[in-house]
Short mmCIF file of C-alpha atoms and ligand atoms in Angstrom, two decimals:
data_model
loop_
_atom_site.label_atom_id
_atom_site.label_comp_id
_atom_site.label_asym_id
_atom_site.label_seq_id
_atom_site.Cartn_x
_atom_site.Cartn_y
_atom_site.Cartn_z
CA UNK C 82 48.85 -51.03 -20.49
CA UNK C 83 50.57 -50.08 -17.30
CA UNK C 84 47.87 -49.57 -14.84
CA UNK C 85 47.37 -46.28 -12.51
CA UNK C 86 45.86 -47.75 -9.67
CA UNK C 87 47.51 -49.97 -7.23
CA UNK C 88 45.50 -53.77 -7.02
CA UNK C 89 42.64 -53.21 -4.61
CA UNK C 90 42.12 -49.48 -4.85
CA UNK C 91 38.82 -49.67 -5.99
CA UNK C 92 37.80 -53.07 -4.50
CA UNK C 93 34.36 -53.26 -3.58
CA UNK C 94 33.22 -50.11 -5.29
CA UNK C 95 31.05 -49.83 -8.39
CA UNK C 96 31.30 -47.51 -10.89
CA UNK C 97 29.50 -47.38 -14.43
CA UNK C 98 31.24 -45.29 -17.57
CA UNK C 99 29.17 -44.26 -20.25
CA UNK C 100 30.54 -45.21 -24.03
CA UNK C 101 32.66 -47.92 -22.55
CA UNK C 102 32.06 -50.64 -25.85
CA UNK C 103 35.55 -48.51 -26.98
CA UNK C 104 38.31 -46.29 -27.04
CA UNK C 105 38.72 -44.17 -23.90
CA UNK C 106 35.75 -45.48 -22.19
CA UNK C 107 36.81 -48.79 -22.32
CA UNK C 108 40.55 -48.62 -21.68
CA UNK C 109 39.16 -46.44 -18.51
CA UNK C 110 36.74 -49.37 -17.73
CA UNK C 111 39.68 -51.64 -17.89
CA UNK C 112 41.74 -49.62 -15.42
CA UNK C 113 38.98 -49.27 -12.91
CA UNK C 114 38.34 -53.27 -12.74
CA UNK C 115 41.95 -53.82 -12.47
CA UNK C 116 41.75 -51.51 -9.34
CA UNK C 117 39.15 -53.75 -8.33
CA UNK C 118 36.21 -52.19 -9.12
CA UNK C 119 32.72 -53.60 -10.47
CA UNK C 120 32.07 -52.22 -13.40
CA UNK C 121 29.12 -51.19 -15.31
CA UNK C 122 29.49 -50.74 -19.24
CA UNK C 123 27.47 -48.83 -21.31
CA UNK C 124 27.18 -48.65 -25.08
CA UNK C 125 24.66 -47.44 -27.86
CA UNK C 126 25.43 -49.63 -30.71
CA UNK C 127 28.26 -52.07 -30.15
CA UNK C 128 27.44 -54.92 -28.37
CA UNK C 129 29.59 -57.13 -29.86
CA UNK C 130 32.69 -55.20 -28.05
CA UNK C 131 31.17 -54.63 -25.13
CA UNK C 132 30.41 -57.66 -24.23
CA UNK C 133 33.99 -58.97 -25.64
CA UNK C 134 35.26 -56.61 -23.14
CA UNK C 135 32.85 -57.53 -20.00
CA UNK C 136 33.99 -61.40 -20.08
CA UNK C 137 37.97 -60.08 -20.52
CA UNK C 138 37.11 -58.10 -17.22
CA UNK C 139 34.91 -60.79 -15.50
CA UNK C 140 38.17 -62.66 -15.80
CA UNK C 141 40.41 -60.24 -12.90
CA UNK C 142 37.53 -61.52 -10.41
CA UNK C 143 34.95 -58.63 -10.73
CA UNK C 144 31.39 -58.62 -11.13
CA UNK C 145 30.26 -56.19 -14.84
CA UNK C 146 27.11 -55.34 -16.19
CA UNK C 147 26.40 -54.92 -19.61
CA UNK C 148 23.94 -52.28 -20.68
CA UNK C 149 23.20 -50.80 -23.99
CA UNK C 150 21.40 -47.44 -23.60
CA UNK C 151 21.31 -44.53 -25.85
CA UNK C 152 21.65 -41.66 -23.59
CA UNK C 153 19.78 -39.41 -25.89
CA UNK C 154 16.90 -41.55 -24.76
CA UNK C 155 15.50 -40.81 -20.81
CA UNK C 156 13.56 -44.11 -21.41
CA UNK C 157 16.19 -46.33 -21.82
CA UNK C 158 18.91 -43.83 -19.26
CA UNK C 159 16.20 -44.68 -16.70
CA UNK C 160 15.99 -48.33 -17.76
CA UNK C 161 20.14 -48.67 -17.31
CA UNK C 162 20.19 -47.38 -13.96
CA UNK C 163 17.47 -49.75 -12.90
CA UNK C 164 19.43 -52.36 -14.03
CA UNK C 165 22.03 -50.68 -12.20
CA UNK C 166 20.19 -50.53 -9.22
CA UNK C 167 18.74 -54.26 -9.12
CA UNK C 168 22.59 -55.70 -10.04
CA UNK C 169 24.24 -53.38 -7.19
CA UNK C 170 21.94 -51.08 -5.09
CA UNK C 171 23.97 -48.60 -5.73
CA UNK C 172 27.28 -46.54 -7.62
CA UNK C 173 30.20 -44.79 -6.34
CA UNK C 174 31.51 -43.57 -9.91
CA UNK C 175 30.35 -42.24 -12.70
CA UNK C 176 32.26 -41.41 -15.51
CA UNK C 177 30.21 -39.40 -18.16
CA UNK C 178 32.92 -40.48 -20.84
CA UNK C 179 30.28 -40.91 -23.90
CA UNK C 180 30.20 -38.24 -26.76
CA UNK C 181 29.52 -37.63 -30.11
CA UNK C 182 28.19 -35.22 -32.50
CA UNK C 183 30.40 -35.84 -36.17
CA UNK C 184 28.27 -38.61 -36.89
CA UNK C 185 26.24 -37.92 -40.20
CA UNK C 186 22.93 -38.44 -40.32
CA UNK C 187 21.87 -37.02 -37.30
CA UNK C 188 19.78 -34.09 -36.45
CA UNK C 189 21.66 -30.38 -36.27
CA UNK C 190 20.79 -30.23 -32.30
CA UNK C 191 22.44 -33.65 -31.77
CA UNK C 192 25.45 -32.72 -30.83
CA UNK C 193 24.30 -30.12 -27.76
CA UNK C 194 21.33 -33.12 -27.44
CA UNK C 195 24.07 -35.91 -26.32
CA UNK C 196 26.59 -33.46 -25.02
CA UNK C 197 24.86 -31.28 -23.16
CA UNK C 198 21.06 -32.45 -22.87
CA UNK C 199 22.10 -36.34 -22.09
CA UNK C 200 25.06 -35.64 -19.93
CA UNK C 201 22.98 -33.44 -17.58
CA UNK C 202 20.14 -36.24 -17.78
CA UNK C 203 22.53 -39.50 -16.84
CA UNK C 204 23.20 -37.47 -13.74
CA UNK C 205 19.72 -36.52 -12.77
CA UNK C 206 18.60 -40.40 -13.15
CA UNK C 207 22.18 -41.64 -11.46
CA UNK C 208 21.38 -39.25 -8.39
CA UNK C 209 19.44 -41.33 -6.64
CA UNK C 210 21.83 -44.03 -6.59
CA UNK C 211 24.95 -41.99 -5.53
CA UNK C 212 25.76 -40.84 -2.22
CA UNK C 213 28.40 -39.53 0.19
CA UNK C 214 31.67 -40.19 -0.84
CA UNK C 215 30.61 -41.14 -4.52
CA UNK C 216 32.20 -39.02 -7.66
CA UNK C 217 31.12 -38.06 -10.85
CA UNK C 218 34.23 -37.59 -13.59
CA UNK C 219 32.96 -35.67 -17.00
CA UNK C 220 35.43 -36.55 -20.06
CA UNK C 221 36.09 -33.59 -22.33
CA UNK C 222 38.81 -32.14 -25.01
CA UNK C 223 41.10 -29.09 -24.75
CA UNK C 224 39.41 -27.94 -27.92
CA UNK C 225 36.08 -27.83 -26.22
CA UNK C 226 37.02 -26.88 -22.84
CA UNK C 227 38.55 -23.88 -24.26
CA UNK C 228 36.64 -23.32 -26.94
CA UNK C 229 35.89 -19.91 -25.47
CA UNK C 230 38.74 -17.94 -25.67
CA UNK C 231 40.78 -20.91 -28.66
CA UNK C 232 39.61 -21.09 -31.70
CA UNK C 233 39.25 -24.71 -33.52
CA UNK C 234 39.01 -26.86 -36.48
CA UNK C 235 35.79 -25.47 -38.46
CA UNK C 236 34.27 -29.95 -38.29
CA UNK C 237 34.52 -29.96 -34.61
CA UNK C 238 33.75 -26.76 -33.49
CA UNK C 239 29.36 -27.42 -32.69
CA UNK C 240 30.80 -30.83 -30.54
CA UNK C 241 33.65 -28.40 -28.86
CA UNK C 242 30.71 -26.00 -28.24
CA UNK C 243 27.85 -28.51 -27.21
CA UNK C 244 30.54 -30.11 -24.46
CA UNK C 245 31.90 -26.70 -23.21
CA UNK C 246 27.33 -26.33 -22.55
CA UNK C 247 27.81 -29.44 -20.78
CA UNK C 248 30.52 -28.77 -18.82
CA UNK C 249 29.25 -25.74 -18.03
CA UNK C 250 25.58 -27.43 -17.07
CA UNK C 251 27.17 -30.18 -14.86
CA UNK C 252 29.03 -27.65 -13.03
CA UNK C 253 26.06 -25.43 -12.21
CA UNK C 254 25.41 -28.89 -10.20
CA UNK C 255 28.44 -28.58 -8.01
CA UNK C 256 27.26 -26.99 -5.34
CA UNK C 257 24.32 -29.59 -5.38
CA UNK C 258 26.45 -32.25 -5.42
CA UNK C 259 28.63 -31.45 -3.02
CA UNK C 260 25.89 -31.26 -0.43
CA UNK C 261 24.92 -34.82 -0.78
CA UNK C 262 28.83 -35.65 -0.43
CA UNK C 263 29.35 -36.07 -4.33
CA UNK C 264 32.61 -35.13 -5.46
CA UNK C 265 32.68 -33.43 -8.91
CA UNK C 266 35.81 -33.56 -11.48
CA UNK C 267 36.54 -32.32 -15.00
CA UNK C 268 39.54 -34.30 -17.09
CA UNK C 269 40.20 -32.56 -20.35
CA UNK C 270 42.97 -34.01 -22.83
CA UNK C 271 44.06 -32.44 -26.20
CA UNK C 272 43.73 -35.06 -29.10
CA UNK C 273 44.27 -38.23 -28.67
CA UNK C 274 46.13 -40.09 -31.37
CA UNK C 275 44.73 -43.35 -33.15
CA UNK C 276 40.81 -42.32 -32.34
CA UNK C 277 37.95 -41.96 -34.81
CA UNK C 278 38.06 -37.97 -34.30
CA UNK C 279 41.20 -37.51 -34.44
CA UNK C 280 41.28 -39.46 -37.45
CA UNK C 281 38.02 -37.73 -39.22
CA UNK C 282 39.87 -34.15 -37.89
CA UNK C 283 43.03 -35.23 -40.27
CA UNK C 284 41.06 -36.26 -42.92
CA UNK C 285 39.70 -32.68 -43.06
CA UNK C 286 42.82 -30.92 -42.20
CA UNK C 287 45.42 -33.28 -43.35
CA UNK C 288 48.46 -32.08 -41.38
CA UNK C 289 46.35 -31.16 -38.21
CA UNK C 290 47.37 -34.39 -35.58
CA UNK C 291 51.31 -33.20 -36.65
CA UNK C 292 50.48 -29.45 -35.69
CA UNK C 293 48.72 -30.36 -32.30
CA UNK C 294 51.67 -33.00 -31.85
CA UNK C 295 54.32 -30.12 -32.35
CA UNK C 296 52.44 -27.56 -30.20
CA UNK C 297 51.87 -29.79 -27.59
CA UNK C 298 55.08 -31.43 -27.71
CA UNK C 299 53.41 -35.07 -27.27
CA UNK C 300 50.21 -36.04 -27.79
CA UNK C 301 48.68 -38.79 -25.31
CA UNK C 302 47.13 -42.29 -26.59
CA UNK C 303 44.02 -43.70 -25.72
CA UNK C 304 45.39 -45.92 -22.97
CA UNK C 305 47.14 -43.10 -21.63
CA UNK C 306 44.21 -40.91 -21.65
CA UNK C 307 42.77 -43.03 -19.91
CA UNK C 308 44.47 -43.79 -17.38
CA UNK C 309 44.30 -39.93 -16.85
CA UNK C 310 40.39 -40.55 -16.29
CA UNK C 311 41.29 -43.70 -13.94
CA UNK C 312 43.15 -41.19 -11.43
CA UNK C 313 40.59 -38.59 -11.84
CA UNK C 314 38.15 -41.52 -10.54
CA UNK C 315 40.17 -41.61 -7.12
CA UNK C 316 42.99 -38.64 -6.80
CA UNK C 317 41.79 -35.55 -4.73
CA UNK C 318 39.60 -33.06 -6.82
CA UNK C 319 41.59 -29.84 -7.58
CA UNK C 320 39.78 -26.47 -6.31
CA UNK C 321 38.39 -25.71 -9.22
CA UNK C 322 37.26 -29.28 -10.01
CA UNK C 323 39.58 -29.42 -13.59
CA UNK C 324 42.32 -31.72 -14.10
CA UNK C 325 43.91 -30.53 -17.24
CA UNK C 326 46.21 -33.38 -18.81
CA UNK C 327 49.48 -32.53 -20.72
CA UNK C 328 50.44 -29.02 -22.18
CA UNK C 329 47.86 -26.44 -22.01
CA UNK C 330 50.35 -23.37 -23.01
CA UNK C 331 48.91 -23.17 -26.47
CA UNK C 332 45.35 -22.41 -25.34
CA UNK C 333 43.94 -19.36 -23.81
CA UNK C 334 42.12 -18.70 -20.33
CA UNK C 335 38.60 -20.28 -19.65
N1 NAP K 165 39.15 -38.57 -29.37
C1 NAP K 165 39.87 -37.55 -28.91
O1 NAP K 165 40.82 -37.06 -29.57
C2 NAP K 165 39.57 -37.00 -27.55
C3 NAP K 165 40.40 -36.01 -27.02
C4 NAP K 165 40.14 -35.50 -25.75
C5 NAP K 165 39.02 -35.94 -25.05
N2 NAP K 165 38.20 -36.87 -25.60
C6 NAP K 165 37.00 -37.27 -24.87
O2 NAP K 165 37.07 -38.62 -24.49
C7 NAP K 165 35.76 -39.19 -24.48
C8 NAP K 165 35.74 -40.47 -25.31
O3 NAP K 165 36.19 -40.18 -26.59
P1 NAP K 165 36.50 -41.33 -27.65
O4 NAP K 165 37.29 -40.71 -28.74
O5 NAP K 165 37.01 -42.56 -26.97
O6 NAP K 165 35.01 -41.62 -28.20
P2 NAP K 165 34.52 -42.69 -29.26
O7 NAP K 165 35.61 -43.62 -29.69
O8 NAP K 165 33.82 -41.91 -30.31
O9 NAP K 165 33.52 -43.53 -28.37
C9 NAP K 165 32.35 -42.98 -28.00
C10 NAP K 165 31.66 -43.92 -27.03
O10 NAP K 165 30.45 -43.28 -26.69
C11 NAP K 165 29.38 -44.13 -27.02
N3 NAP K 165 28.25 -43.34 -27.46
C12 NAP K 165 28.20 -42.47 -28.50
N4 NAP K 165 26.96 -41.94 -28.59
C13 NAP K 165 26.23 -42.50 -27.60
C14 NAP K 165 24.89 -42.39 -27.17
N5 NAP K 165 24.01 -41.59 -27.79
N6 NAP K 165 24.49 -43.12 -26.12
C15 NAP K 165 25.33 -43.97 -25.49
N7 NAP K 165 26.63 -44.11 -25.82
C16 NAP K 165 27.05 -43.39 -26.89
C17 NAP K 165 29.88 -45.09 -28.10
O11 NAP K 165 29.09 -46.28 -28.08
P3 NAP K 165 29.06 -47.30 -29.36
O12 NAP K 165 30.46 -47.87 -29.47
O13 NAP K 165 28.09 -48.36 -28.98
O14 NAP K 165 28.70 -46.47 -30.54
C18 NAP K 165 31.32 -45.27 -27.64
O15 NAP K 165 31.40 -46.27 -26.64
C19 NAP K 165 34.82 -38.10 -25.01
O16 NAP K 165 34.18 -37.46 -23.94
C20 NAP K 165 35.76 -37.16 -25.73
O17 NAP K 165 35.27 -35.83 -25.77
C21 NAP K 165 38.46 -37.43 -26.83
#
């Protein structure tokens, strides 16, 4: 993994990333403590990997904290940031990188629940622990971002819908946030090869990860996502608070 930041970027600074146990939320964890950051790592069920990943990162000479929260859950959101708050006082970044929604077994609101309902609810309880010159980065796909105006695969269409809601919530907090001196950014990617979603997409639509590939003309990896999300973490926020990673030409206006 070649990293985005330069050694010391982040040094001093703490910033927690929600559904960092794996894929793009950890890689993006990884980057962040190589820039020097402390780190804060939140998962829902793996443990195991989290923690796996907090010594690995204890190991570059920063301090992490482990906490397993579901963030469906304002009891145990509100329990994480205490722990937050006791372990460092306070947080310059947070990356709102957690999502779901294709799990089975859940309820039929889940997917607007975690997307939408959670996302908007890790900010309210993170608020009072941000402050001037913090940033909050919200993770999101292509195929929800422009779910609007570009169609999408039939299996992923309620998550592309419930993010685009949360998107669209967590910007209603801009102006908000940018009052108290928090900067706000969007990073949306198109599908990212080797992940579970990607993978339970092609199962459906056997074919689809070659289409995107072709239309896109590459198709980023995890690590490369996320270094995307590392730079949105510290690179000046665009006007309208988007950064939009790889080849958008294939999807239509907001
Ligand atoms: N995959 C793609 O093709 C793709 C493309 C563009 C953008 N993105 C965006 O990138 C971000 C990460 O995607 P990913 O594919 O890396 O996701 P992933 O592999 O499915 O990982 C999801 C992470 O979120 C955590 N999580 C899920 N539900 C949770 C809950 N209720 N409470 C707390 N944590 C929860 C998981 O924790 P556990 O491990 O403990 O379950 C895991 O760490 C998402 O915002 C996604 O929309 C993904």
């Amino acid at each position: 993994m070649s990293q985005p930041l330069p050694a010391g970027t982040l040094a001093g600074r703490t910033a927690l990333v929600t559904g960092s146990s794996r894929g793009i939320g950890a890689d993006t964890a990884r980057y962040l403590a190589q820039a020097g950051a402390n780190v804060v790592i939140n998962f829902r069920n793996k443990a195991p990997r989290a923690e796996k990943l907090a010594t690995e990162l204890r190991a570059l000479g920063v301090q992490v904290l482990v906490v397993g929260a579901d963030l469906t859950d304002r009891a145990s959101v509100d329990e994480m940031f205490a722990a937050v708050r006791e372990a460092f006082g306070a947080l310059d970044l947070l990356v709102l990188n957690a999502s779901g929604g294709m799990e089975g077994g859940m309820a039929a609101d889940y997917a607007l629940t975690l997307n939408r309902d959670a996302q908007v609810g890790v900010l309210d309880a993170a608020l009072p622990l941000l402050s001037d010159g913090s940033r909050v980065v919200f993770v999101t796909s292509h195929q929800a971002h422009f779910i609007r105006t570009t169609p999408t695969m039939p299996e992923y269409e309620p998550v592309a819908l419930s993010k685009r809601a949360g998107e669209d919530a967590l910007r209603d907090r801009i102006p908000e946030l940018n009052e108290r001196g928090i900067d706000f950014v969007v990073v949306s990617g198109d599908m990212i090869e080797g992940t579970i979603t990607a993978t339970l997409l092609e199962r459906a639509n056997p074919g689809a990860i070659a289409d995107r590939r072709e239309s896109a003309g590459k198709l980023y990896n995890v690590s490369e996502f996320a270094a995307e999300v590392a730079l949105a973490a510290v690179e000046p926020i665009p006007s309208d608070n988007t950064r939009l990673v790889g080849d958008t030409s294939s999807f239509g206006g907001e």
